[in-house]
Short mmCIF file of C-alpha atoms in Angstrom, two decimals:
data_model
loop_
_atom_site.label_atom_id
_atom_site.label_comp_id
_atom_site.label_asym_id
_atom_site.label_seq_id
_atom_site.Cartn_x
_atom_site.Cartn_y
_atom_site.Cartn_z
CA UNK A 1 0.00 0.00 0.00
CA UNK A 2 2.78 2.45 0.93
CA UNK A 3 4.61 1.50 -2.26
CA UNK A 4 1.54 2.30 -4.34
CA UNK A 5 1.16 5.66 -2.60
CA UNK A 6 4.80 6.62 -3.24
CA UNK A 7 4.48 5.68 -6.89
CA UNK A 8 1.31 7.73 -7.21
CA UNK A 9 2.91 10.72 -5.45
CA UNK A 10 5.96 10.54 -7.72
CA UNK A 11 3.69 10.45 -10.71
CA UNK A 12 1.82 13.55 -9.46
CA UNK A 13 5.05 15.50 -9.04
CA UNK A 14 6.22 14.49 -12.51
CA UNK A 15 2.86 15.59 -13.95
CA UNK A 16 2.99 18.93 -12.16
CA UNK A 17 6.56 19.52 -13.34
CA UNK A 18 5.59 18.68 -16.91
CA UNK A 19 2.57 21.01 -16.71
CA UNK A 20 4.69 23.93 -15.47
CA UNK A 21 7.34 23.30 -18.12
CA UNK A 22 4.70 23.18 -20.82
CA UNK A 23 3.22 26.47 -19.57
CA UNK A 24 6.60 28.20 -19.54
CA UNK A 25 7.35 26.97 -23.06
CA UNK A 26 3.93 28.17 -24.23
CA UNK A 27 4.63 31.64 -22.86
CA UNK A 28 8.03 31.69 -24.60
CA UNK A 29 6.42 30.66 -27.87
CA UNK A 30 3.68 33.30 -27.62
CA UNK A 31 3.84 36.49 -29.65
CA UNK A 32 4.86 39.50 -27.50
CA UNK A 33 1.88 41.56 -28.76
CA UNK A 34 -0.55 38.89 -27.55
CA UNK A 35 1.12 38.85 -24.13
CA UNK A 36 0.84 42.65 -23.80
CA UNK A 37 -2.83 42.50 -24.80
CA UNK A 38 -3.60 39.81 -22.22
CA UNK A 39 -1.73 41.76 -19.54
CA UNK A 40 -3.69 44.93 -20.31
CA UNK A 41 -7.00 43.09 -20.18
CA UNK A 42 -6.03 41.57 -16.85
CA UNK A 43 -5.15 44.99 -15.39
CA UNK A 44 -8.44 46.46 -16.64
CA UNK A 45 -10.39 43.59 -15.09
CA UNK A 46 -8.69 44.05 -11.72
CA UNK A 47 -9.34 47.82 -11.83
CA UNK A 48 -13.00 47.25 -12.70
CA UNK A 49 -13.47 44.81 -9.79
CA UNK A 50 -11.89 47.31 -7.41
CA UNK A 51 -13.95 50.22 -8.73
CA UNK A 52 -17.26 48.36 -8.51
CA UNK A 53 -16.46 46.91 -5.11
CA UNK A 54 -15.72 50.26 -3.48
CA UNK A 55 -18.89 52.01 -4.69
CA UNK A 56 -21.62 52.50 -2.10
CA UNK A 57 -25.31 52.90 -2.91
CA UNK A 58 -26.59 56.42 -2.40
CA UNK A 59 -29.98 57.25 -0.92
CA UNK A 60 -32.38 59.18 -3.15
CA UNK A 61 -34.97 61.61 -1.84
CA UNK A 62 -37.26 64.12 -3.45
CA UNK A 63 -36.28 67.73 -4.15
CA UNK A 64 -39.16 69.16 -2.16
CA UNK A 65 -38.24 67.29 1.02
CA UNK A 66 -35.92 70.24 1.60
CA UNK A 67 -38.84 72.56 2.16
CA UNK A 68 -40.97 73.11 5.26
CA UNK A 69 -44.71 73.22 5.73
CA UNK A 70 -45.77 69.61 5.29
CA UNK A 71 -49.51 69.28 4.96
CA UNK A 72 -51.73 66.76 6.70
CA UNK A 73 -50.86 64.09 4.18
CA UNK A 74 -47.12 64.57 4.63
CA UNK A 75 -46.84 66.14 1.20
CA UNK A 76 -44.71 69.11 0.25
CA UNK A 77 -45.58 70.52 -3.20
CA UNK A 78 -46.51 66.97 -4.15
CA UNK A 79 -43.44 65.14 -2.76
CA UNK A 80 -42.99 63.05 0.35
CA UNK A 81 -40.37 63.64 3.03
CA UNK A 82 -37.83 60.84 2.92
CA UNK A 83 -38.28 60.28 6.71
CA UNK A 84 -34.67 59.07 7.08
CA UNK A 85 -33.08 60.03 10.43
CA UNK A 86 -29.69 60.10 8.66
CA UNK A 87 -30.75 62.49 5.88
CA UNK A 88 -28.85 65.77 6.26
CA UNK A 89 -31.74 67.60 4.61
CA UNK A 90 -34.61 66.28 6.72
CA UNK A 91 -33.34 66.12 10.30
CA UNK A 92 -34.06 68.81 12.89
CA UNK A 93 -31.68 71.76 12.95
CA UNK A 94 -29.95 70.69 16.18
CA UNK A 95 -29.02 67.31 14.73
CA UNK A 96 -28.24 68.89 11.37
CA UNK A 97 -25.80 71.39 12.88
CA UNK A 98 -23.95 68.65 14.74
CA UNK A 99 -23.69 66.57 11.58
CA UNK A 100 -22.48 69.51 9.50
CA UNK A 101 -19.84 70.46 12.09
CA UNK A 102 -18.63 66.86 12.21
CA UNK A 103 -18.36 66.85 8.38
CA UNK A 104 -16.45 70.15 8.44
CA UNK A 105 -13.99 68.81 11.03
CA UNK A 106 -13.46 65.67 8.94
CA UNK A 107 -12.81 67.81 5.85
CA UNK A 108 -10.35 70.07 7.70
CA UNK A 109 -8.40 67.07 9.02
CA UNK A 110 -8.02 65.70 5.49
CA UNK A 111 -7.26 69.02 3.82
CA UNK A 112 -7.06 72.36 5.68
CA UNK A 113 -8.94 74.87 7.82
CA UNK A 114 -7.73 77.61 5.48
CA UNK A 115 -10.63 79.51 3.92
CA UNK A 116 -13.23 77.78 6.11
CA UNK A 117 -14.10 80.87 8.20
CA UNK A 118 -17.48 81.61 6.63
CA UNK A 119 -18.55 77.97 6.56
CA UNK A 120 -17.55 77.55 10.22
CA UNK A 121 -19.46 80.71 11.12
CA UNK A 122 -22.46 79.58 9.13
CA UNK A 123 -22.66 76.18 10.83
CA UNK A 124 -22.07 77.69 14.26
CA UNK A 125 -24.86 80.26 13.87
CA UNK A 126 -27.41 78.34 11.79
CA UNK A 127 -29.98 78.61 14.57
CA UNK A 128 -29.98 82.39 14.20
CA UNK A 129 -29.91 82.42 10.41
CA UNK A 130 -32.69 79.84 10.08
CA UNK A 131 -34.97 81.26 12.77
CA UNK A 132 -38.71 80.89 12.36
CA UNK A 133 -39.18 84.66 12.02
CA UNK A 134 -40.75 85.72 8.72
CA UNK A 135 -38.16 86.93 6.25
CA UNK A 136 -37.87 87.67 2.54
CA UNK A 137 -34.80 85.38 2.42
CA UNK A 138 -34.68 82.25 4.57
CA UNK A 139 -32.91 79.18 3.17
CA UNK A 140 -34.33 76.04 4.75
CA UNK A 141 -31.13 74.00 5.18
CA UNK A 142 -27.88 76.01 5.05
CA UNK A 143 -27.07 79.72 5.03
CA UNK A 144 -23.56 80.90 4.17
CA UNK A 145 -23.06 84.32 5.79
CA UNK A 146 -21.55 87.42 4.22
CA UNK A 147 -22.65 86.62 0.66
CA UNK A 148 -24.09 89.48 -1.43
CA UNK A 149 -27.87 89.01 -1.51
CA UNK A 150 -30.22 89.95 -4.31
CA UNK A 151 -33.31 88.19 -5.70
CA UNK A 152 -32.05 88.30 -9.30
CA UNK A 153 -28.54 88.21 -10.77
CA UNK A 154 -27.26 89.76 -13.97
CA UNK A 155 -26.12 87.57 -16.84
CA UNK A 156 -22.52 88.54 -16.08
CA UNK A 157 -22.66 86.72 -12.73
CA UNK A 158 -21.85 83.49 -14.59
CA UNK A 159 -21.23 84.82 -18.08
CA UNK A 160 -19.47 81.78 -19.58
CA UNK A 161 -22.18 79.30 -18.60
CA UNK A 162 -25.03 81.64 -19.53
CA UNK A 163 -23.61 82.19 -23.02
CA UNK A 164 -22.95 78.46 -23.46
CA UNK A 165 -26.52 77.58 -22.51
CA UNK A 166 -27.97 80.19 -24.84
CA UNK A 167 -25.82 79.05 -27.76
CA UNK A 168 -27.20 75.53 -27.29
CA UNK A 169 -30.83 76.63 -26.94
CA UNK A 170 -31.98 74.91 -30.14
CA UNK A 171 -30.32 71.60 -29.26
CA UNK A 172 -31.96 71.49 -25.82
CA UNK A 173 -35.33 72.51 -27.27
CA UNK A 174 -35.14 69.79 -29.94
CA UNK A 175 -34.47 67.07 -27.35
CA UNK A 176 -37.31 68.36 -25.16
CA UNK A 177 -39.77 68.26 -28.06
CA UNK A 178 -38.83 64.65 -28.76
CA UNK A 179 -39.42 63.81 -25.09
CA UNK A 180 -42.70 65.68 -24.91
CA UNK A 181 -44.25 63.73 -27.77
CA UNK A 182 -44.56 60.77 -25.39
CA UNK A 183 -47.24 62.65 -23.43
CA UNK A 184 -49.70 61.94 -26.23
CA UNK A 185 -49.34 58.19 -25.62
CA UNK A 186 -49.70 58.01 -21.84
CA UNK A 187 -50.51 60.22 -18.86
CA UNK A 188 -47.00 60.32 -17.36
CA UNK A 189 -44.16 58.92 -19.49
CA UNK A 190 -41.20 57.18 -17.89
CA UNK A 191 -38.63 59.56 -16.45
CA UNK A 192 -41.05 62.40 -15.74
CA UNK A 193 -42.14 63.40 -12.24
CA UNK A 194 -45.34 65.26 -11.42
CA UNK A 195 -45.33 67.82 -8.59
CA UNK A 196 -48.86 68.55 -7.42
CA UNK A 197 -49.73 72.11 -6.44
CA UNK A 198 -52.93 73.70 -5.12
CA UNK A 199 -53.71 74.70 -8.70
CA UNK A 200 -52.60 72.89 -11.86
CA UNK A 201 -49.68 70.58 -12.61
CA UNK A 202 -45.91 70.97 -12.76
CA UNK A 203 -43.71 68.30 -14.39
CA UNK A 204 -39.95 67.80 -14.18
CA UNK A 205 -37.54 65.59 -16.12
CA UNK A 206 -34.38 65.26 -14.00
CA UNK A 207 -30.84 64.88 -15.29
CA UNK A 208 -29.25 65.56 -11.89
CA UNK A 209 -31.39 65.31 -8.78
CA UNK A 210 -29.77 66.66 -5.60
CA UNK A 211 -26.26 65.80 -6.73
CA UNK A 212 -27.20 62.36 -8.08
CA UNK A 213 -27.13 61.75 -11.84
CA UNK A 214 -30.19 60.07 -13.40
CA UNK A 215 -28.52 57.93 -16.12
CA UNK A 216 -31.72 56.74 -17.84
CA UNK A 217 -32.89 60.31 -18.42
CA UNK A 218 -29.43 61.51 -19.48
CA UNK A 219 -29.28 58.81 -22.17
CA UNK A 220 -32.51 60.15 -23.66
CA UNK A 221 -31.02 63.65 -24.05
CA UNK A 222 -27.32 63.06 -24.86
CA UNK A 223 -26.59 66.58 -26.16
CA UNK A 224 -28.13 68.22 -23.12
CA UNK A 225 -26.20 65.89 -20.83
CA UNK A 226 -22.89 66.63 -22.59
CA UNK A 227 -23.64 70.33 -22.25
CA UNK A 228 -23.91 69.96 -18.46
CA UNK A 229 -20.37 68.61 -18.42
CA UNK A 230 -19.14 71.72 -20.23
CA UNK A 231 -20.51 74.18 -17.66
CA UNK A 232 -17.82 75.64 -15.40
CA UNK A 233 -19.98 76.47 -12.39
CA UNK A 234 -22.63 73.74 -12.41
CA UNK A 235 -23.21 72.22 -8.96
CA UNK A 236 -23.04 68.49 -9.55
CA UNK A 237 -21.39 66.98 -6.48
CA UNK A 238 -23.58 67.98 -3.54
CA UNK A 239 -27.23 67.79 -2.55
CA UNK A 240 -27.92 71.37 -3.64
CA UNK A 241 -27.16 70.64 -7.31
CA UNK A 242 -29.98 69.95 -9.77
CA UNK A 243 -30.55 70.02 -13.51
CA UNK A 244 -33.89 69.30 -15.18
CA UNK A 245 -36.49 70.31 -17.71
CA UNK A 246 -39.40 71.99 -15.92
CA UNK A 247 -42.86 72.09 -17.52
CA UNK A 248 -45.59 74.34 -16.09
CA UNK A 249 -49.09 73.64 -17.40
CA UNK A 250 -51.58 76.44 -18.07
CA UNK A 251 -53.52 77.43 -14.96
CA UNK A 252 -50.77 76.29 -12.59
CA UNK A 253 -49.54 78.24 -9.57
CA UNK A 254 -46.50 77.01 -7.60
CA UNK A 255 -46.97 77.87 -3.93
CA UNK A 256 -44.57 80.44 -2.46
CA UNK A 257 -41.59 78.72 -0.85
CA UNK A 258 -37.90 79.07 0.01
CA UNK A 259 -35.03 77.10 -1.51
CA UNK A 260 -32.60 75.15 0.69
CA UNK A 261 -29.50 77.39 0.50
CA UNK A 262 -28.01 80.69 -0.67
CA UNK A 263 -24.76 79.19 -2.04
CA UNK A 264 -26.27 78.66 -5.49
CA UNK A 265 -27.85 80.59 -8.34
CA UNK A 266 -30.77 78.92 -10.06
CA UNK A 267 -30.61 79.40 -13.82
CA UNK A 268 -33.68 79.08 -16.07
CA UNK A 269 -33.13 78.89 -19.83
CA UNK A 270 -36.46 79.64 -21.50
CA UNK A 271 -37.49 76.94 -24.01
CA UNK A 272 -41.20 77.79 -24.41
CA UNK A 273 -42.50 80.99 -22.81
CA UNK A 274 -46.13 81.80 -23.70
CA UNK A 275 -47.87 84.94 -22.47
CA UNK A 276 -49.22 85.03 -18.94
CA UNK A 277 -46.21 83.31 -17.32
CA UNK A 278 -44.30 84.98 -14.51
CA UNK A 279 -41.68 84.31 -11.85
CA UNK A 280 -41.79 86.34 -8.63
CA UNK A 281 -38.67 86.29 -6.39
CA UNK A 282 -38.50 88.41 -3.23
CA UNK A 283 -41.60 90.27 -4.38
CA UNK A 284 -40.03 91.22 -7.73
CA UNK A 285 -41.75 89.86 -10.89
CA UNK A 286 -39.84 88.79 -14.01
CA UNK A 287 -40.87 87.06 -17.24
CA UNK A 288 -38.98 84.32 -19.05
CA UNK A 289 -37.85 84.73 -22.67
CA UNK A 290 -37.15 81.95 -25.16
CA UNK A 291 -33.45 81.37 -25.67
CA UNK A 292 -32.49 83.61 -22.73
CA UNK A 293 -31.29 82.76 -19.22
CA UNK A 294 -32.90 84.12 -16.07
CA UNK A 295 -30.74 83.93 -12.91
CA UNK A 296 -32.19 84.15 -9.40
CA UNK A 297 -31.53 83.22 -5.78
CA UNK A 298 -34.20 80.72 -4.78
CA UNK A 299 -33.42 81.11 -1.06
CA UNK A 300 -35.66 84.20 -1.38
CA UNK A 301 -39.40 83.60 -1.10
CA UNK A 302 -40.52 82.83 -4.63
CA UNK A 303 -43.40 81.57 -6.73
CA UNK A 304 -44.18 80.91 -10.40
CA UNK A 305 -47.44 80.80 -12.30
CA UNK A 306 -48.91 80.28 -15.76
CA UNK A 307 -52.11 82.23 -16.36
CA UNK A 308 -52.32 81.47 -20.08
CA UNK A 309 -54.92 79.32 -21.79
CA UNK A 310 -54.65 75.69 -22.85
CA UNK A 311 -54.10 76.87 -26.44
CA UNK A 312 -50.95 78.71 -25.33
CA UNK A 313 -49.30 75.44 -24.28
CA UNK A 314 -46.98 74.91 -21.31
CA UNK A 315 -44.18 77.09 -20.04
CA UNK A 316 -40.93 75.11 -20.39
CA UNK A 317 -37.48 75.96 -18.99
CA UNK A 318 -34.20 74.12 -18.71
CA UNK A 319 -33.15 74.56 -15.09
CA UNK A 320 -29.63 74.15 -13.70
CA UNK A 321 -28.06 75.15 -10.39
CA UNK A 322 -24.82 77.17 -10.59
CA UNK A 323 -22.47 78.27 -7.82
CA UNK A 324 -23.01 81.72 -6.33
CA UNK A 325 -20.13 83.77 -7.83
CA UNK A 326 -18.92 84.88 -4.38
CA UNK A 327 -18.41 81.35 -3.03
CA UNK A 328 -14.64 80.80 -3.22
CA UNK A 329 -13.05 77.72 -4.78
CA UNK A 330 -11.88 76.37 -1.40
CA UNK A 331 -15.40 76.82 -0.01
CA UNK A 332 -16.92 75.01 -2.98
CA UNK A 333 -14.63 72.03 -2.43
CA UNK A 334 -15.50 71.93 1.28
CA UNK A 335 -19.25 72.28 0.66
CA UNK A 336 -19.12 69.44 -1.88
CA UNK A 337 -17.54 67.29 0.83
CA UNK A 338 -19.88 68.36 3.65
CA UNK A 339 -23.06 68.02 1.60
CA UNK A 340 -22.08 65.05 -0.56
CA UNK A 341 -25.09 62.84 -1.44
CA UNK A 342 -25.48 60.13 1.16
CA UNK A 343 -23.12 61.72 3.68
#
């Protein structure tokens, strides 16, 4: 029995040696180009496994969960609060301030406290800035102090991005019209979201929703999506960044409300602007114009309405959030870290 085992073991070693020798000879015989190709594919596969493995799922909540004044049904302009105790946008201010200060400390440890004075001041004094007292400007989540405040901004505030959007007006309009044809086939096509208001209907087609890209919608409008990547001041990495097509039906009034923060400028590029449509920010009315950008600070109390007839058709704008021009580069980087989606 032992003799048989030794013979078998010897045979196994000989087989293993022959296998290794054959493999080495095969590698020597292989063409060098083929070896390089295989090596590259192997490196790409390892990188892909690492990249996929380190990604974490991100929670997704509605835009209007940022706003206050939930009605009896828990609705806010037609959207539900996400109800997550970890959501930086939905927790009470005491818990929010602690979370923001923790995020700021973590950022400063990794990078630097340099240039963080206003952010530190803002987090420290949020209770005063976000008091319940009536005000013409009262962001619901985060107020950055010492920023110039005005309901509307001139086109020069973000001149490069405004001119880029206006040059691409026809391309965005064409992709919207292709999307909008689907409304004739069903009540609410895939990708669209309806926001109920006390009067009328308001639809949005999101490309970026609170810092989270919506890939399915972006694939339907490739030119518009590529344009977003060309904007220099688009907010795309924190919860205050959004980009969408907004459709306001005739007879619709959006209830007066405040936006979540004053660190951004909301830009509306007019795609279809019939008569009887108006935006009121901080008590100041303005009208949209087709092919032109309208810039405003939505942390001011604001509303929009469409008093035209059904024959006039909807009011349509391409909406994108841009950085306030007086938020410094170091502050932008820190705010992206502090308010990263899912943090």
